[in-house]
PDB file of C-alpha atoms in Angstrom:
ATOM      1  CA  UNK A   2       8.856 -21.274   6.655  1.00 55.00           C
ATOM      2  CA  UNK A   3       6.897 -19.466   4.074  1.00 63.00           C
ATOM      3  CA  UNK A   4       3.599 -18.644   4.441  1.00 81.00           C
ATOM      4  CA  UNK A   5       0.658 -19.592   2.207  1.00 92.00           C
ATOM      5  CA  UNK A   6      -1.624 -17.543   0.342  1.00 94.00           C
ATOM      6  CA  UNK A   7      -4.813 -19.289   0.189  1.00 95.00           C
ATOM      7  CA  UNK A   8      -7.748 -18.096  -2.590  1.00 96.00           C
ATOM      8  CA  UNK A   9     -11.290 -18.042  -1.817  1.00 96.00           C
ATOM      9  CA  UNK A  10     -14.791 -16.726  -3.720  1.00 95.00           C
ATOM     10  CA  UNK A  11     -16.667 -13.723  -1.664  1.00 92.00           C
ATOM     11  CA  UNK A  12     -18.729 -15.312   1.215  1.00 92.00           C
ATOM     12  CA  UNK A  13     -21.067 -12.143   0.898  1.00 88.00           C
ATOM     13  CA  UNK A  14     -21.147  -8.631   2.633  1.00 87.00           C
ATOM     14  CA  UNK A  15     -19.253  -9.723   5.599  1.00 89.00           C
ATOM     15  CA  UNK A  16     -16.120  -9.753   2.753  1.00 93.00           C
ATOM     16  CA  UNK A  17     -16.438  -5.755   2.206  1.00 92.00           C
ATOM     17  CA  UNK A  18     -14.640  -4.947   6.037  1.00 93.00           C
ATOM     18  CA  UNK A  19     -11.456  -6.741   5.149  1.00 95.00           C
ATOM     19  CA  UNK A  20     -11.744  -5.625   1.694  1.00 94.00           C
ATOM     20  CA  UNK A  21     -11.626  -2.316   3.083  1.00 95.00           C
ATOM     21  CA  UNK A  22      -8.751  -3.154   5.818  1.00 95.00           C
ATOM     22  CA  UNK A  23      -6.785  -4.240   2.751  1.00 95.00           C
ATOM     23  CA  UNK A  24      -7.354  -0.384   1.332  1.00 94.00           C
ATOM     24  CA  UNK A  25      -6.516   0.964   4.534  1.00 94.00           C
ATOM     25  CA  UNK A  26      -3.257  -1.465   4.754  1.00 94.00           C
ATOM     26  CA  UNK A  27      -2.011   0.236   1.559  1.00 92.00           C
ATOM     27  CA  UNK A  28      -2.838   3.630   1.785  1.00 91.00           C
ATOM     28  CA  UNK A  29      -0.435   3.385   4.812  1.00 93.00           C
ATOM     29  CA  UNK A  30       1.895   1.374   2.714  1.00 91.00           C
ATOM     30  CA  UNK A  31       1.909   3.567  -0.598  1.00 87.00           C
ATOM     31  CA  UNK A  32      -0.435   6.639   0.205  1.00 85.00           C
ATOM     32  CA  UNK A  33      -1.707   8.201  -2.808  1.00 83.00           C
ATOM     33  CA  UNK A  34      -0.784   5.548  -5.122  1.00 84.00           C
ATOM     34  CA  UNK A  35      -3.233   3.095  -3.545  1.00 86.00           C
ATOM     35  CA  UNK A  36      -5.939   2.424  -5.965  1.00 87.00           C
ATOM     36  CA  UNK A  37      -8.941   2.128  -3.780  1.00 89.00           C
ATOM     37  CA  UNK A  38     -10.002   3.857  -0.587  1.00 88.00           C
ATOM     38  CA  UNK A  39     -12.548   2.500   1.801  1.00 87.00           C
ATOM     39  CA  UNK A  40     -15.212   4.801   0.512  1.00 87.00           C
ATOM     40  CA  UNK A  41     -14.892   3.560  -2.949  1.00 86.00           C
ATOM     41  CA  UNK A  42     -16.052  -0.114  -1.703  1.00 87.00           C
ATOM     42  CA  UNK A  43     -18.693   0.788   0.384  1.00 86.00           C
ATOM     43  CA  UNK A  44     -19.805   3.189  -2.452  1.00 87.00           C
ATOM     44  CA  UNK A  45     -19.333   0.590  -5.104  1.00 84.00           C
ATOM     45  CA  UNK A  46     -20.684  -2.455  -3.502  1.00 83.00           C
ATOM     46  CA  UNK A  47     -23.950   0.063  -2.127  1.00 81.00           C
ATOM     47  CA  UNK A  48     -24.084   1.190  -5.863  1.00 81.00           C
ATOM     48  CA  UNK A  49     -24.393  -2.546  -6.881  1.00 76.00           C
ATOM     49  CA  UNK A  50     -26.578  -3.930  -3.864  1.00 77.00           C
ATOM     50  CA  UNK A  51     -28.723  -6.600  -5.346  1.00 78.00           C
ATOM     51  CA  UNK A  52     -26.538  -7.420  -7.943  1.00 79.00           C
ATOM     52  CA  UNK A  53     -24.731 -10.022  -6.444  1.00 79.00           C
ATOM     53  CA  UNK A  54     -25.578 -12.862  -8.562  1.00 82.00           C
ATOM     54  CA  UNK A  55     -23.893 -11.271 -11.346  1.00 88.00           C
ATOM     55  CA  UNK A  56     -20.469 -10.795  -9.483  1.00 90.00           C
ATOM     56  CA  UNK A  57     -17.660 -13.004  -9.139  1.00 94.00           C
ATOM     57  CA  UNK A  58     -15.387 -11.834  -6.475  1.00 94.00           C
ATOM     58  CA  UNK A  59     -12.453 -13.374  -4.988  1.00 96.00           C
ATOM     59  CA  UNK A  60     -10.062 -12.841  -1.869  1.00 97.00           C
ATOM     60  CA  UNK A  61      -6.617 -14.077  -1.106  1.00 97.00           C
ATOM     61  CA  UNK A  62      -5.710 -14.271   1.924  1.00 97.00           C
ATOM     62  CA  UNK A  63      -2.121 -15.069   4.513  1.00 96.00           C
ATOM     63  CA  UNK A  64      -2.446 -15.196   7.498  1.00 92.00           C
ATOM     64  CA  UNK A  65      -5.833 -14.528   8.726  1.00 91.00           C
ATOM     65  CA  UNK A  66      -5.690 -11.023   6.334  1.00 94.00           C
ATOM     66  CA  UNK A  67      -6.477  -9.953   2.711  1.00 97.00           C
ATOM     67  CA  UNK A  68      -3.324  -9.671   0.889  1.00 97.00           C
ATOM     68  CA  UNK A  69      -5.282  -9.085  -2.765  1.00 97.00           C
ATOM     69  CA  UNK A  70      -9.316  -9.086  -3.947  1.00 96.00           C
ATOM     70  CA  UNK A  71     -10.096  -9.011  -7.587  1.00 96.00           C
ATOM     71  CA  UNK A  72     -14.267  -8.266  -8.216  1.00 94.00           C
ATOM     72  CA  UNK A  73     -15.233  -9.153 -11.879  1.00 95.00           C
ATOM     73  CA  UNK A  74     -18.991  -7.381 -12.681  1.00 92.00           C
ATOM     74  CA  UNK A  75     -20.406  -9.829 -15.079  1.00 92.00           C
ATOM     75  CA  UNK A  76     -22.595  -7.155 -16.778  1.00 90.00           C
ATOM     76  CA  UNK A  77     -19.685  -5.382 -18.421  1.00 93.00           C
ATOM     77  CA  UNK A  78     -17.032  -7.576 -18.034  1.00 95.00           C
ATOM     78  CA  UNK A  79     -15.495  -4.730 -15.717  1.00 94.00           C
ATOM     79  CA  UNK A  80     -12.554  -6.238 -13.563  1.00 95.00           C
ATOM     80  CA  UNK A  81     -11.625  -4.780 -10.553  1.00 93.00           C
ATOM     81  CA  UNK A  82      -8.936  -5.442  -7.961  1.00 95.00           C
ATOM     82  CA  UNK A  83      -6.362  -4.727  -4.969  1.00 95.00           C
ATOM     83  CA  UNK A  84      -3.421  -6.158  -3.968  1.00 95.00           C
ATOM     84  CA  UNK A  85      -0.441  -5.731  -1.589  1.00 94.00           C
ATOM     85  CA  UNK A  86       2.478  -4.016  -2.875  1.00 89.00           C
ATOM     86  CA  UNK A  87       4.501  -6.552  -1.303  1.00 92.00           C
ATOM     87  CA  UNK A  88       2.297  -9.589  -3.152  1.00 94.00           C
ATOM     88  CA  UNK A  89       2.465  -8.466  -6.701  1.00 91.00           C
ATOM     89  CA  UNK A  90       3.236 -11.417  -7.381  1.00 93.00           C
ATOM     90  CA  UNK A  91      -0.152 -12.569  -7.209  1.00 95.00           C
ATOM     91  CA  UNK A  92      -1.246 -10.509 -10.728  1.00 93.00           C
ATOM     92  CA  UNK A  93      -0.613 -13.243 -12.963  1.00 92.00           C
ATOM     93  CA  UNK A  94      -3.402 -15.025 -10.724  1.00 94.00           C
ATOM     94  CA  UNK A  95      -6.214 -11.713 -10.521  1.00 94.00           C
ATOM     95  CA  UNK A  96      -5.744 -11.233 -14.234  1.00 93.00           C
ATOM     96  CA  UNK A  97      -6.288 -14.461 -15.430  1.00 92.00           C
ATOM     97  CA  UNK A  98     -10.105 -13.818 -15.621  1.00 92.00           C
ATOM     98  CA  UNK A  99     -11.624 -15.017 -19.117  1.00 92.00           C
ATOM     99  CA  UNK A 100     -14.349 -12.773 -18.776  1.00 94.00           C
ATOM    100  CA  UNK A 101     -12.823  -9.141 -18.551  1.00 94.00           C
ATOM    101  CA  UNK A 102     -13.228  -6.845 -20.796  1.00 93.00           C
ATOM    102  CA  UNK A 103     -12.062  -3.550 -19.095  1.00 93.00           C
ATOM    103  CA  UNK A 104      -9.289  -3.157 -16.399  1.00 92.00           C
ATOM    104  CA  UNK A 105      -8.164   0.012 -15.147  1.00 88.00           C
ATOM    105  CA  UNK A 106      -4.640   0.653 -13.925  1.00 86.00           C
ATOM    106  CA  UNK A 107      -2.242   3.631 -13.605  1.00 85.00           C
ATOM    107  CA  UNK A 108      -0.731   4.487 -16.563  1.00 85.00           C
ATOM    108  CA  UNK A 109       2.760   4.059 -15.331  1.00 87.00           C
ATOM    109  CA  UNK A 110       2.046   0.936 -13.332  1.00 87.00           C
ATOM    110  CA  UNK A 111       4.202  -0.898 -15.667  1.00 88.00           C
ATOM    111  CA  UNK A 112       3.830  -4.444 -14.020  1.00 87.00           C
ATOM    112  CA  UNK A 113       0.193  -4.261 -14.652  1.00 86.00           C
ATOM    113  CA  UNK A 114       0.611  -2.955 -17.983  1.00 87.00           C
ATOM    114  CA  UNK A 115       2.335  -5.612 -19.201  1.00 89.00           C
ATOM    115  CA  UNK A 116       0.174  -8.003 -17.336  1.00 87.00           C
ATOM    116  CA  UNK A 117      -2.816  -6.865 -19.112  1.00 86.00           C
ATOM    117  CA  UNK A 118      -1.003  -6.389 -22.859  1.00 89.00           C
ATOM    118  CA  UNK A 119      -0.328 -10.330 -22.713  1.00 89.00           C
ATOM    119  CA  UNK A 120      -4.009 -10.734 -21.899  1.00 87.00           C
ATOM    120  CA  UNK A 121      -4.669  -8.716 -25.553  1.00 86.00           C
ATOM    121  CA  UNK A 122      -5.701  -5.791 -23.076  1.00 84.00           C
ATOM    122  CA  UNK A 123      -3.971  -2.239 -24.278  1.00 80.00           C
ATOM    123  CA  UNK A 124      -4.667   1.380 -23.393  1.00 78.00           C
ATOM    124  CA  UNK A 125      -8.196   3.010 -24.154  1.00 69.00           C
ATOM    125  CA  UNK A 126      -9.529   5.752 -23.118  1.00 51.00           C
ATOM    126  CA  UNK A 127     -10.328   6.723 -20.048  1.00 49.00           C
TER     127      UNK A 127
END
């Protein structure tokens, strides 16, 4: 039986812990090539502490854990995200967000790449 992957807005601060078990998760998974560390989200969401009204965050979640997050910051369109190596599959979903305007990614992730090139996104500087 497959499991399902369920999507869900940010309940608030309580969010950030499995955020960061989701970082951990892949920095065992990939090491280095994990795009976010558990400082980084405490850092950024510390950074941004007040701002909530102007975030739209989402989680997806199997099983009880965070498989992917994607954190939109309405005040410069800056989109933000995570997800399990092993639930790529899941892009399509995280980049569908009208109101980006900058997404990073590794410059030889080539499945985001092309995610974000059919979304009129291309390479800038960085």
């Amino acid at each position: 039986m497959a499991s399902i992957i369920a999507s869900r807005p940010w309940r608030g601060y309580e969010d950030v812990r499995a955020m960061q078990e989701l970082a951990v998760e892949q920095r065992r998974r990939v090491g280095r090539r994990a795009a976010w560390h558990v400082g980084d989200l405490a850092w950024g969401f510390r950074c941004h502490e007040g701002r909530e009204r102007e975030w739209r965050i989402r989680l997806w979640e199997e099983g009880g854990s965070v498989v992917a997050w994607s954190w939109l910051k309405m005040s410069d369109g800056t989109l933000d995200f995570d997800v399990r190596d092993d639930r790529r599959e899941l892009l399509e979903e995280i980049l569908d967000e009208p109101d980006a305007r900058v997404v990073y990614a590794f410059e030889d992730d080539d499945e985001v790449a092309e995610g974000l090139a059919r979304r009129g996104f291309g390479p800038g500087d960085a």
